[in-house]
mmCIF file of C-alpha atoms in Angstrom:
data_model
loop_
_atom_site.group_PDB
_atom_site.id
_atom_site.type_symbol
_atom_site.label_atom_id
_atom_site.label_comp_id
_atom_site.label_asym_id
_atom_site.label_seq_id
_atom_site.Cartn_x
_atom_site.Cartn_y
_atom_site.Cartn_z
ATOM 1 C CA MET H 257 19.846 -11.327 -0.896
ATOM 2 C CA LYS H 258 18.557 -13.878 -3.065
ATOM 3 C CA THR H 259 15.650 -13.449 -5.103
ATOM 4 C CA LEU H 260 12.436 -15.741 -4.658
ATOM 5 C CA ARG H 261 12.951 -19.138 -6.178
ATOM 6 C CA LYS H 262 10.344 -19.578 -9.124
ATOM 7 C CA SER H 263 8.403 -22.881 -9.196
ATOM 8 C CA ARG H 264 6.265 -24.451 -12.022
ATOM 9 C CA MET H 265 3.552 -24.242 -10.619
ATOM 10 C CA GLY H 266 -10.850 22.989 11.263
ATOM 11 C CA LYS H 267 -10.143 25.737 8.480
ATOM 12 C CA THR H 268 -8.809 24.070 5.390
ATOM 13 C CA THR H 269 -9.220 20.397 4.451
ATOM 14 C CA LEU H 270 -7.623 18.393 1.758
ATOM 15 C CA VAL H 271 -7.241 14.986 1.213
ATOM 16 C CA LEU H 272 -4.518 12.883 -0.619
ATOM 17 C CA THR H 273 -5.534 9.343 -1.804
ATOM 18 C CA LEU H 274 -3.044 7.053 -2.748
ATOM 19 C CA ALA H 275 -4.932 9.604 -2.279
ATOM 20 C CA LEU H 276 -3.964 12.747 -0.774
ATOM 21 C CA LEU H 277 -6.078 15.659 0.159
ATOM 22 C CA LEU H 278 -3.816 18.510 0.841
ATOM 23 C CA LEU H 279 -4.852 22.062 2.173
ATOM 24 C CA ALA H 280 -2.595 24.803 1.498
ATOM 25 C CA ALA H 281 -1.957 28.422 3.225
ATOM 26 C CA CYS H 282 -1.454 31.925 2.308
ATOM 27 C CA ALA H 283 0.873 34.578 1.197
ATOM 28 C CA ASP H 284 2.532 35.321 -1.936
ATOM 29 C CA PRO H 285 6.243 34.610 -1.650
ATOM 30 C CA ALA H 286 8.597 34.449 -4.475
ATOM 31 C CA GLY H 287 8.728 30.788 -6.027
ATOM 32 C CA THR H 288 5.135 30.134 -5.638
ATOM 33 C CA VAL H 289 2.882 29.046 -8.525
ATOM 34 C CA GLN H 290 -0.403 30.775 -8.901
ATOM 35 C CA LYS H 291 -3.211 30.724 -11.470
ATOM 36 C CA GLY H 292 -1.966 31.139 -14.999
ATOM 37 C CA ASP H 293 1.307 29.689 -14.544
ATOM 38 C CA LEU H 294 0.650 26.700 -13.004
ATOM 39 C CA MET H 295 2.780 24.269 -14.936
ATOM 40 C CA ALA H 296 5.443 26.971 -16.218
ATOM 41 C CA ASN H 297 8.898 25.747 -15.874
ATOM 42 C CA ILE H 298 7.795 22.455 -14.414
ATOM 43 C CA LYS H 299 9.527 19.549 -16.370
ATOM 44 C CA PRO H 300 9.351 16.235 -15.149
ATOM 45 C CA GLY H 301 12.634 14.708 -14.397
ATOM 46 C CA SER H 302 14.447 17.842 -14.613
ATOM 47 C CA SER H 303 15.857 18.069 -11.023
ATOM 48 C CA ALA H 304 15.432 14.421 -9.695
ATOM 49 C CA ALA H 305 18.744 12.627 -9.206
ATOM 50 C CA ALA H 306 19.669 9.860 -11.344
ATOM 51 C CA VAL H 307 17.614 6.787 -10.279
ATOM 52 C CA GLN H 308 19.771 4.098 -8.831
ATOM 53 C CA ASP H 309 19.061 0.330 -8.672
ATOM 54 C CA VAL H 310 16.590 -0.356 -5.930
ATOM 55 C CA ASP H 311 18.148 -0.237 -2.514
ATOM 56 C CA SER H 312 18.164 -3.397 -0.212
ATOM 57 C CA ALA H 313 17.966 -1.547 2.847
ATOM 58 C CA ALA H 314 15.565 0.736 1.920
ATOM 59 C CA ALA H 315 13.456 -2.197 0.869
ATOM 60 C CA ASP H 316 14.092 -3.433 4.306
ATOM 61 C CA VAL H 317 12.577 -0.188 5.696
ATOM 62 C CA SER H 318 9.505 -0.677 3.342
ATOM 63 C CA ALA H 319 8.810 -3.789 4.776
ATOM 64 C CA GLU H 320 9.419 -2.961 8.180
ATOM 65 C CA PHE H 321 6.861 -0.026 7.859
ATOM 66 C CA GLY H 322 4.419 -2.131 6.477
ATOM 67 C CA LEU H 323 4.411 -4.400 9.552
ATOM 68 C CA LYS H 324 4.164 -1.631 11.801
ATOM 69 C CA LEU H 325 1.077 -0.779 9.780
ATOM 70 C CA LEU H 326 -0.352 -4.278 9.983
ATOM 71 C CA ARG H 327 0.642 -4.804 13.768
ATOM 72 C CA ALA H 328 -1.516 -1.472 14.481
ATOM 73 C CA SER H 329 -4.485 -2.314 12.418
ATOM 74 C CA MET H 330 -4.534 -5.994 13.669
ATOM 75 C CA GLU H 331 -5.244 -4.471 17.422
ATOM 76 C CA LYS H 332 -8.836 -4.386 16.212
ATOM 77 C CA ASP H 333 -10.840 -7.325 15.435
ATOM 78 C CA GLY H 334 -11.290 -8.630 11.745
ATOM 79 C CA ASN H 335 -9.726 -8.703 8.424
ATOM 80 C CA VAL H 336 -6.536 -6.431 7.656
ATOM 81 C CA LEU H 337 -4.984 -5.478 4.559
ATOM 82 C CA VAL H 338 -2.692 -2.625 4.027
ATOM 83 C CA SER H 339 -0.432 -1.590 1.349
ATOM 84 C CA PRO H 340 2.791 -0.110 2.588
ATOM 85 C CA PHE H 341 4.123 1.054 -1.050
ATOM 86 C CA SER H 342 0.707 3.003 -1.141
ATOM 87 C CA VAL H 343 0.971 4.464 2.122
ATOM 88 C CA LEU H 344 4.680 5.485 2.061
ATOM 89 C CA SER H 345 3.987 6.988 -1.499
ATOM 90 C CA ALA H 346 1.404 9.014 -0.184
ATOM 91 C CA LEU H 347 3.386 10.293 3.076
ATOM 92 C CA THR H 348 6.410 10.830 1.201
ATOM 93 C CA MET H 349 4.695 13.026 -1.264
ATOM 94 C CA THR H 350 3.231 15.131 1.595
ATOM 95 C CA ALA H 351 6.516 14.993 3.403
ATOM 96 C CA ASN H 352 7.963 16.723 0.184
ATOM 97 C CA GLY H 353 6.342 19.948 1.454
ATOM 98 C CA ALA H 354 7.335 19.403 4.982
ATOM 99 C CA GLN H 355 10.082 21.230 6.835
ATOM 100 C CA GLY H 356 11.781 21.480 10.295
ATOM 101 C CA GLU H 357 10.669 19.494 12.802
ATOM 102 C CA THR H 358 7.629 18.297 11.099
ATOM 103 C CA LEU H 359 9.921 16.854 8.460
ATOM 104 C CA ALA H 360 12.417 15.415 10.896
ATOM 105 C CA GLN H 361 9.458 13.400 12.818
ATOM 106 C CA MET H 362 7.773 12.456 9.412
ATOM 107 C CA GLU H 363 11.628 10.926 8.387
ATOM 108 C CA LYS H 364 11.682 9.108 11.454
ATOM 109 C CA ALA H 365 8.319 7.745 11.208
ATOM 110 C CA LEU H 366 8.659 6.579 7.696
ATOM 111 C CA GLY H 367 12.368 5.585 8.316
ATOM 112 C CA LEU H 368 14.373 7.373 5.754
ATOM 113 C CA PRO H 369 15.030 10.881 4.640
ATOM 114 C CA VAL H 370 12.632 11.956 2.265
ATOM 115 C CA GLY H 371 15.048 12.434 -0.641
ATOM 116 C CA GLN H 372 16.255 9.038 -0.283
ATOM 117 C CA LEU H 373 12.776 7.583 0.123
ATOM 118 C CA SER H 374 11.728 9.606 -3.259
ATOM 119 C CA ASP H 375 14.603 8.131 -4.937
ATOM 120 C CA TYR H 376 13.484 4.475 -3.759
ATOM 121 C CA LEU H 377 9.869 4.778 -4.368
ATOM 122 C CA SER H 378 10.768 6.107 -8.001
ATOM 123 C CA ALA H 379 13.252 3.458 -8.689
ATOM 124 C CA TYR H 380 11.323 0.835 -7.180
ATOM 125 C CA SER H 381 7.897 1.787 -9.059
ATOM 126 C CA LYS H 382 10.222 1.750 -12.234
ATOM 127 C CA SER H 383 11.458 -1.763 -11.396
ATOM 128 C CA LEU H 384 8.066 -3.149 -10.942
ATOM 129 C CA PRO H 385 7.309 -5.367 -14.169
ATOM 130 C CA SER H 386 3.504 -5.381 -15.776
ATOM 131 C CA GLY H 387 2.681 -8.026 -18.507
ATOM 132 C CA GLU H 388 -0.559 -8.880 -20.077
ATOM 133 C CA LYS H 389 -1.309 -11.602 -16.792
ATOM 134 C CA SER H 390 0.445 -9.985 -13.924
ATOM 135 C CA VAL H 391 -0.441 -6.309 -14.235
ATOM 136 C CA PHE H 392 0.890 -3.786 -11.551
ATOM 137 C CA HIS H 393 -0.590 -0.173 -12.265
ATOM 138 C CA GLN H 394 -0.072 3.210 -10.131
ATOM 139 C CA ALA H 395 -0.800 6.815 -10.839
ATOM 140 C CA ASN H 396 -0.395 10.298 -9.257
ATOM 141 C CA SER H 397 -2.245 13.406 -9.638
ATOM 142 C CA LEU H 398 -2.366 16.787 -7.914
ATOM 143 C CA TRP H 399 -5.699 18.734 -7.962
ATOM 144 C CA LEU H 400 -5.782 22.445 -7.073
ATOM 145 C CA LYS H 401 -8.842 24.648 -6.421
ATOM 146 C CA GLU H 402 -8.955 27.468 -9.004
ATOM 147 C CA GLY H 403 -7.819 30.529 -7.715
ATOM 148 C CA GLN H 404 -7.334 29.636 -4.235
ATOM 149 C CA VAL H 405 -3.905 28.152 -3.696
ATOM 150 C CA GLU H 406 -0.464 29.154 -4.395
ATOM 151 C CA VAL H 407 1.968 26.421 -4.851
ATOM 152 C CA GLU H 408 5.417 26.048 -4.469
ATOM 153 C CA LYS H 409 7.295 25.655 -7.603
ATOM 154 C CA ASP H 410 9.990 23.175 -5.856
ATOM 155 C CA PHE H 411 6.825 21.024 -4.253
ATOM 156 C CA LEU H 412 5.212 20.507 -7.813
ATOM 157 C CA GLN H 413 8.564 19.853 -9.322
ATOM 158 C CA LYS H 414 9.472 17.059 -6.897
ATOM 159 C CA ASN H 415 6.159 15.266 -7.260
ATOM 160 C CA ALA H 416 6.662 15.550 -11.020
ATOM 161 C CA ASP H 417 10.214 14.231 -11.030
ATOM 162 C CA TYR H 418 9.585 11.292 -8.612
ATOM 163 C CA PHE H 419 6.045 10.402 -8.761
ATOM 164 C CA GLY H 420 4.751 11.834 -12.441
ATOM 165 C CA ALA H 421 2.054 13.664 -10.820
ATOM 166 C CA GLY H 422 0.243 15.606 -13.569
ATOM 167 C CA VAL H 423 -1.820 18.877 -11.974
ATOM 168 C CA PHE H 424 -5.569 19.788 -12.484
ATOM 169 C CA GLN H 425 -7.405 22.893 -11.623
ATOM 170 C CA GLU H 426 -10.839 22.479 -10.411
ATOM 171 C CA PRO H 427 -13.894 24.407 -8.638
ATOM 172 C CA PHE H 428 -13.663 21.744 -5.717
ATOM 173 C CA ASP H 429 -17.599 21.232 -6.109
ATOM 174 C CA ASN H 430 -19.572 18.031 -6.194
ATOM 175 C CA ALA H 431 -18.587 17.682 -9.999
ATOM 176 C CA THR H 432 -14.866 17.798 -8.820
ATOM 177 C CA VAL H 433 -15.460 15.192 -6.280
ATOM 178 C CA GLN H 434 -17.215 12.721 -8.514
ATOM 179 C CA LYS H 435 -13.994 13.536 -11.134
ATOM 180 C CA VAL H 436 -11.796 12.702 -8.401
ATOM 181 C CA ASN H 437 -13.551 9.368 -7.406
ATOM 182 C CA ASP H 438 -13.698 8.618 -10.985
ATOM 183 C CA TRP H 439 -9.847 9.226 -11.268
ATOM 184 C CA VAL H 440 -9.425 6.907 -8.388
ATOM 185 C CA LYS H 441 -11.896 4.207 -9.697
ATOM 186 C CA GLU H 442 -10.059 4.010 -12.855
ATOM 187 C CA HIS H 443 -6.395 3.582 -11.396
ATOM 188 C CA THR H 444 -7.580 1.074 -8.918
ATOM 189 C CA HIS H 445 -9.327 -0.803 -12.037
ATOM 190 C CA GLY H 446 -12.433 -0.334 -9.850
ATOM 191 C CA MET H 447 -11.499 -2.036 -6.757
ATOM 192 C CA VAL H 448 -11.537 1.359 -4.715
ATOM 193 C CA PRO H 449 -14.786 2.782 -6.188
ATOM 194 C CA GLN H 450 -15.043 5.982 -3.757
ATOM 195 C CA MET H 451 -12.446 7.825 -2.064
ATOM 196 C CA LEU H 452 -14.047 11.303 -0.883
ATOM 197 C CA SER H 453 -17.951 11.957 0.015
ATOM 198 C CA GLU H 454 -17.188 15.666 -0.130
ATOM 199 C CA LEU H 455 -14.725 18.363 -0.349
ATOM 200 C CA SER H 456 -14.813 21.063 2.290
ATOM 201 C CA PRO H 457 -15.292 24.831 1.219
ATOM 202 C CA GLN H 458 -11.809 25.443 2.849
ATOM 203 C CA SER H 459 -10.281 22.329 0.763
ATOM 204 C CA VAL H 460 -7.813 23.844 -1.767
ATOM 205 C CA MET H 461 -5.697 20.714 -2.904
ATOM 206 C CA VAL H 462 -5.669 16.892 -3.460
ATOM 207 C CA LEU H 463 -2.799 14.955 -4.335
ATOM 208 C CA LEU H 464 -3.916 11.551 -5.492
ATOM 209 C CA ASN H 465 -2.133 8.311 -5.748
ATOM 210 C CA ALA H 466 -4.052 4.986 -6.490
ATOM 211 C CA LEU H 467 -2.314 1.674 -7.436
ATOM 212 C CA ALA H 468 -3.854 -1.520 -8.712
ATOM 213 C CA PHE H 469 -2.359 -5.492 -9.143
ATOM 214 C CA GLU H 470 -4.048 -8.040 -11.064
ATOM 215 C CA GLY H 471 -2.112 -11.229 -11.195
ATOM 216 C CA GLU H 472 -3.262 -14.547 -13.100
ATOM 217 C CA TRP H 473 -1.677 -17.856 -11.084
ATOM 218 C CA ALA H 474 0.921 -19.612 -12.858
ATOM 219 C CA GLU H 475 -1.221 -22.613 -12.732
ATOM 220 C CA VAL H 476 -4.821 -21.757 -12.176
ATOM 221 C CA TYR H 477 -7.007 -24.074 -10.124
ATOM 222 C CA GLU H 478 -9.141 -26.378 -11.915
ATOM 223 C CA GLU H 479 -12.751 -27.401 -10.930
ATOM 224 C CA GLN H 480 -11.413 -30.553 -9.152
ATOM 225 C CA ASP H 481 -8.921 -28.640 -6.803
ATOM 226 C CA ILE H 482 -11.710 -26.897 -5.067
ATOM 227 C CA HIS H 483 -13.573 -28.443 -2.386
ATOM 228 C CA GLU H 484 -15.703 -27.427 0.498
ATOM 229 C CA ALA H 485 -13.805 -27.212 4.169
ATOM 230 C CA ASN H 486 -14.098 -25.467 7.324
ATOM 231 C CA PHE H 487 -12.519 -22.630 8.567
ATOM 232 C CA THR H 488 -11.681 -22.126 11.871
ATOM 233 C CA LEU H 489 -12.255 -18.612 13.372
ATOM 234 C CA ALA H 490 -10.247 -17.048 16.383
ATOM 235 C CA ASP H 491 -13.119 -17.907 18.754
ATOM 236 C CA GLY H 492 -13.157 -21.455 17.763
ATOM 237 C CA SER H 493 -16.156 -21.799 15.431
ATOM 238 C CA THR H 494 -16.129 -22.663 12.138
ATOM 239 C CA LYS H 495 -17.080 -21.323 8.871
ATOM 240 C CA PRO H 496 -17.713 -22.892 5.583
ATOM 241 C CA VAL H 497 -15.397 -22.065 2.611
ATOM 242 C CA ASP H 498 -14.239 -23.263 -0.972
ATOM 243 C CA MET H 499 -10.583 -24.197 -0.254
ATOM 244 C CA MET H 500 -8.406 -24.647 -3.097
ATOM 245 C CA SER H 501 -5.928 -27.237 -3.104
ATOM 246 C CA SER H 502 -2.278 -27.227 -5.122
ATOM 247 C CA SER H 503 1.117 -28.601 -5.276
ATOM 248 C CA GLU H 504 3.689 -25.942 -4.654
ATOM 249 C CA TYR H 505 7.361 -25.864 -4.514
ATOM 250 C CA GLY H 506 9.053 -23.810 -1.703
ATOM 251 C CA CYS H 507 8.188 -23.852 1.974
ATOM 252 C CA ILE H 508 8.918 -20.754 4.377
ATOM 253 C CA ARG H 509 9.689 -22.160 7.921
ATOM 254 C CA ASP H 510 10.109 -19.582 11.131
ATOM 255 C CA GLY H 511 9.999 -21.619 14.309
ATOM 256 C CA ASP H 512 6.757 -23.199 14.288
ATOM 257 C CA ALA H 513 5.146 -20.935 11.555
ATOM 258 C CA MET H 514 4.894 -22.332 8.293
ATOM 259 C CA GLY H 515 4.198 -20.956 4.764
ATOM 260 C CA PHE H 516 4.735 -21.393 1.179
ATOM 261 C CA LEU H 517 4.848 -19.170 -2.232
ATOM 262 C CA LYS H 518 2.325 -19.512 -5.267
ATOM 263 C CA TYR H 519 3.626 -17.907 -7.915
ATOM 264 C CA TYR H 520 1.899 -15.455 -10.660
ATOM 265 C CA ALA H 521 2.284 -15.935 -14.308
ATOM 266 C CA GLY H 522 5.624 -14.875 -15.549
ATOM 267 C CA GLY H 523 7.113 -15.369 -11.900
ATOM 268 C CA LYS H 524 7.751 -11.911 -11.239
ATOM 269 C CA TYR H 525 5.298 -11.616 -8.284
ATOM 270 C CA ALA H 526 4.170 -14.293 -5.953
ATOM 271 C CA PHE H 527 1.416 -14.705 -3.018
ATOM 272 C CA ALA H 528 2.856 -15.868 0.205
ATOM 273 C CA ALA H 529 1.025 -17.266 3.433
ATOM 274 C CA LEU H 530 2.389 -17.607 6.787
ATOM 275 C CA LEU H 531 0.433 -19.806 9.300
ATOM 276 C CA PRO H 532 1.393 -18.990 12.740
ATOM 277 C CA GLY H 533 2.042 -22.086 14.926
ATOM 278 C CA GLU H 534 -0.915 -23.742 16.963
ATOM 279 C CA GLY H 535 -2.043 -21.411 19.663
ATOM 280 C CA GLN H 536 -0.085 -18.305 18.217
ATOM 281 C CA SER H 537 -2.580 -15.620 16.801
ATOM 282 C CA PRO H 538 -1.333 -13.779 13.604
ATOM 283 C CA ALA H 539 -1.121 -10.720 15.507
ATOM 284 C CA ASP H 540 1.409 -12.392 18.138
ATOM 285 C CA TYR H 541 3.441 -13.762 15.082
ATOM 286 C CA ALA H 542 3.445 -10.661 13.332
ATOM 287 C CA ALA H 543 4.781 -8.898 16.674
ATOM 288 C CA THR H 544 7.845 -11.054 16.439
ATOM 289 C CA LEU H 545 8.739 -10.083 12.785
ATOM 290 C CA THR H 546 10.997 -7.117 11.476
ATOM 291 C CA GLY H 547 11.389 -6.135 7.951
ATOM 292 C CA GLN H 548 14.494 -7.673 7.199
ATOM 293 C CA ARG H 549 13.370 -11.009 8.512
ATOM 294 C CA LEU H 550 10.669 -10.924 6.634
ATOM 295 C CA ARG H 551 12.394 -10.491 3.434
ATOM 296 C CA GLU H 552 14.887 -13.131 4.410
ATOM 297 C CA LEU H 553 12.138 -15.704 4.920
ATOM 298 C CA LEU H 554 10.291 -14.627 1.577
ATOM 299 C CA SER H 555 13.900 -14.885 -0.817
ATOM 300 C CA ASN H 556 14.992 -18.397 1.069
ATOM 301 C CA PRO H 557 12.103 -20.996 1.018
ATOM 302 C CA ASP H 558 13.068 -24.481 1.658
ATOM 303 C CA GLU H 559 13.451 -26.288 -1.660
ATOM 304 C CA ARG H 560 10.472 -28.709 -0.665
ATOM 305 C CA VAL H 561 7.296 -29.522 -2.034
ATOM 306 C CA VAL H 562 4.244 -28.225 -0.226
ATOM 307 C CA TRP H 563 0.397 -29.327 -0.599
ATOM 308 C CA ALA H 564 -1.223 -26.155 -0.118
ATOM 309 C CA GLU H 565 -4.825 -25.565 0.792
ATOM 310 C CA LEU H 566 -5.776 -22.001 0.303
ATOM 311 C CA PRO H 567 -9.090 -20.483 0.859
ATOM 312 C CA LYS H 568 -11.002 -18.571 -1.595
ATOM 313 C CA PHE H 569 -11.989 -14.864 -0.341
ATOM 314 C CA GLU H 570 -12.568 -11.403 -0.998
ATOM 315 C CA THR H 571 -12.334 -8.392 1.531
ATOM 316 C CA GLU H 572 -12.463 -4.718 1.741
ATOM 317 C CA TYR H 573 -10.695 -2.897 4.458
ATOM 318 C CA SER H 574 -10.523 0.823 5.411
ATOM 319 C CA VAL H 575 -8.708 2.144 8.346
ATOM 320 C CA SER H 576 -7.284 5.891 9.799
ATOM 321 C CA LEU H 577 -3.723 5.465 10.385
ATOM 322 C CA ALA H 578 -3.483 8.771 12.211
ATOM 323 C CA ASP H 579 -2.900 7.154 15.697
ATOM 324 C CA THR H 580 -0.472 4.980 14.504
ATOM 325 C CA LEU H 581 1.679 7.707 13.213
ATOM 326 C CA ARG H 582 1.502 9.434 16.062
ATOM 327 C CA SER H 583 2.978 6.465 17.745
ATOM 328 C CA LEU H 584 5.552 6.369 15.419
ATOM 329 C CA GLY H 585 6.709 9.797 16.458
ATOM 330 C CA MET H 586 5.022 11.647 13.535
ATOM 331 C CA THR H 587 3.367 14.129 15.925
ATOM 332 C CA ASP H 588 3.847 17.846 14.731
ATOM 333 C CA ALA H 589 2.228 17.222 11.400
ATOM 334 C CA PHE H 590 -1.221 16.668 13.543
ATOM 335 C CA GLU H 591 -0.556 19.974 15.502
ATOM 336 C CA PRO H 592 -1.906 22.980 13.909
ATOM 337 C CA ASP H 593 0.567 25.211 16.375
ATOM 338 C CA LYS H 594 3.314 22.901 15.430
ATOM 339 C CA ALA H 595 3.154 21.412 11.970
ATOM 340 C CA ASP H 596 5.335 23.318 9.091
ATOM 341 C CA PHE H 597 4.054 22.415 5.645
ATOM 342 C CA SER H 598 5.193 25.687 4.476
ATOM 343 C CA ALA H 599 7.049 24.046 1.468
ATOM 344 C CA MET H 600 3.898 22.820 0.078
ATOM 345 C CA GLY H 601 2.447 26.366 -0.325
ATOM 346 C CA ARG H 602 0.089 28.647 0.647
ATOM 347 C CA GLU H 603 -3.835 28.749 1.667
ATOM 348 C CA ALA H 604 -5.312 32.268 0.567
ATOM 349 C CA ASP H 605 -6.246 33.326 4.257
ATOM 350 C CA GLY H 606 -2.877 32.326 5.800
ATOM 351 C CA TRP H 607 -3.953 29.596 8.323
ATOM 352 C CA PRO H 608 -1.104 26.776 9.004
ATOM 353 C CA LEU H 609 -1.758 23.489 7.483
ATOM 354 C CA TYR H 610 -1.532 20.196 9.622
ATOM 355 C CA ILE H 611 -2.484 16.665 8.992
ATOM 356 C CA SER H 612 -6.115 15.661 10.355
ATOM 357 C CA GLN H 613 -6.430 12.041 9.102
ATOM 358 C CA VAL H 614 -4.616 9.705 7.119
ATOM 359 C CA LEU H 615 -7.032 7.403 5.680
ATOM 360 C CA HIS H 616 -6.112 4.093 3.786
ATOM 361 C CA LYS H 617 -8.585 1.721 2.000
ATOM 362 C CA THR H 618 -8.034 -1.598 0.302
ATOM 363 C CA TYR H 619 -9.197 -4.487 -1.393
ATOM 364 C CA ILE H 620 -8.535 -8.108 -2.264
ATOM 365 C CA SER H 621 -9.946 -10.858 -4.143
ATOM 366 C CA VAL H 622 -8.265 -14.445 -4.218
ATOM 367 C CA PHE H 623 -9.882 -16.786 -6.445
ATOM 368 C CA GLU H 624 -9.455 -19.691 -9.010
ATOM 369 C CA GLN H 625 -7.782 -17.926 -11.745
ATOM 370 C CA GLY H 626 -5.526 -15.311 -9.560
ATOM 371 C CA THR H 627 -5.907 -12.262 -7.623
ATOM 372 C CA LYS H 628 -7.091 -8.893 -7.663
ATOM 373 C CA ALA H 629 -6.020 -6.092 -5.100
ATOM 374 C CA GLY H 630 -6.282 -2.372 -4.944
ATOM 375 C CA ALA H 631 -5.395 0.449 -2.693
ATOM 376 C CA ALA H 632 -5.933 4.364 -1.957
ATOM 377 C CA THR H 633 -4.402 6.302 0.878
ATOM 378 C CA ALA H 634 -5.926 10.044 2.132
ATOM 379 C CA VAL H 635 -4.084 12.256 4.036
ATOM 380 C CA VAL H 636 -6.617 14.933 5.155
ATOM 381 C CA MET H 637 -5.021 18.221 5.885
ATOM 382 C CA GLU H 638 -6.605 21.390 7.559
ATOM 383 C CA ALA H 639 -5.446 24.716 8.244
ATOM 384 C CA GLY H 640 -5.570 26.380 12.171
ATOM 385 C CA ALA H 641 13.005 -27.631 -0.051
ATOM 386 C CA ALA H 642 14.784 -30.780 -1.740
ATOM 387 C CA MET H 643 12.070 -32.444 -4.080
ATOM 388 C CA MET H 644 13.001 -35.934 -2.519
ATOM 389 C CA ASP H 645 11.876 -34.922 0.597
ATOM 390 C CA ASP H 646 8.461 -35.708 2.015
ATOM 391 C CA PRO H 647 5.897 -33.092 1.235
ATOM 392 C CA VAL H 648 5.086 -30.709 3.542
ATOM 393 C CA ARG H 649 1.340 -30.241 4.382
ATOM 394 C CA ILE H 650 0.028 -26.695 5.044
ATOM 395 C CA ASN H 651 -3.917 -26.421 5.602
ATOM 396 C CA LEU H 652 -4.846 -22.732 5.740
ATOM 397 C CA ASP H 653 -7.874 -23.359 7.680
ATOM 398 C CA ARG H 654 -7.637 -21.104 10.373
ATOM 399 C CA PRO H 655 -6.363 -17.276 10.747
ATOM 400 C CA PHE H 656 -2.971 -16.403 8.652
ATOM 401 C CA LEU H 657 -0.943 -13.722 7.240
ATOM 402 C CA TYR H 658 -0.809 -13.242 3.696
ATOM 403 C CA MET H 659 0.926 -10.917 1.326
ATOM 404 C CA ILE H 660 1.734 -10.037 -2.490
ATOM 405 C CA VAL H 661 5.283 -9.664 -3.200
ATOM 406 C CA ASP H 662 7.697 -8.641 -6.034
ATOM 407 C CA THR H 663 10.028 -11.577 -6.384
ATOM 408 C CA GLU H 664 12.889 -9.573 -7.490
ATOM 409 C CA THR H 665 13.587 -7.409 -3.998
ATOM 410 C CA CYS H 666 11.054 -9.767 -2.014
ATOM 411 C CA THR H 667 9.111 -6.673 -0.912
ATOM 412 C CA PRO H 668 5.724 -6.750 0.145
ATOM 413 C CA LEU H 669 3.181 -4.874 -1.852
ATOM 414 C CA PHE H 670 0.387 -5.908 0.193
ATOM 415 C CA LEU H 671 0.249 -7.172 3.795
ATOM 416 C CA GLY H 672 -2.899 -8.935 5.272
ATOM 417 C CA ALA H 673 -4.099 -11.152 7.725
ATOM 418 C CA LEU H 674 -7.106 -13.542 6.736
ATOM 419 C CA MET H 675 -9.240 -13.757 10.263
ATOM 420 C CA GLU H 676 -12.777 -14.753 8.161
ATOM 421 C CA PRO H 677 -12.691 -15.939 4.638
ATOM 422 C CA GLY H 678 -15.460 -14.100 2.647
ATOM 423 C CA GLY H 679 -16.261 -11.075 4.982
ATOM 424 C CA LYS H 680 -15.729 -7.610 4.489
ATOM 425 C CA GLY H 681 -13.145 -5.801 6.759
#
């Protein structure tokens, strides 16, 4: 596949944020890590398989998973923004502690075996460039309640190997909540300022992953490129917006849907927009896409000039993904009598672990100089064209799909639908 063409222009509650809250359960089997020997013999990279090149098929799976999240979230009104990379990372870290049918269902929902997903996410994360004007950052950490959890060494080792997760022991009081939120805020560059409001007395583990993207346009908008225009909402009413005009090279065509790519400095990342045909909603159009098809569209734009109109916008989004994951077949993980997270560790009183919530928070700002976007995911667990052609004109003055993609694999890091510019999701 070609890369994108560059243009000139109950009992126990845990939470994971890009962010996992993970509770653990119970005994003292051999091979668990107790207070005092927490990171003994845990050496990052010691057991991970050799990292291979990013797998194209796995990238298709990632894009497909992102579309599933997007479609499910678009069933509700309002702006939508999800980070499939964030959610996949959080759930894969969780799956590293699952066994039996629970693991099988999680792998089916995520699209690949957990080992292959860990390999892919590790390799993909290392492949994502970060420079002065196009910054991609992610971090992972594991927080344990002092004296209350026995963690499997293999679980810690896998998350150290593949995700570079550091480990902290805390009392899990209000000060710990503030430390966790400060950690998330720092690693999302302030875009997700709060993930947790409290920690349950039964919470014993918090596995955190956070990411941030900040990109300056290859060609920033100047004052003369900005004008006021009307954006037509889904109900037919209009809203005034600041519209940013530019000339881009690379037109995306998919039936009646059309879009364009606008590159960030360095050309390693791009903003992509897809405007459905007249009379077709973003949700209806998204329903026609597969992960493979989306990556094909992104990697093979027509070599044509596009006169593009892009509204300035800023939005926050928060969604619970539990029902979505259940609909994908990941059911046992949410059932206290069926979930098997024994490979994760033990909670002192012996209650089995299960997922009660999967929370996802995102933020994006698209403005004259570039784009800022951040994401966090919380898994809450409880126990019990040719240049000579005429330019194509694309005016994003009604609801449209958009994404941030890396231009080497054409994989969406963020996927969204703008229904109303300027509003909060």
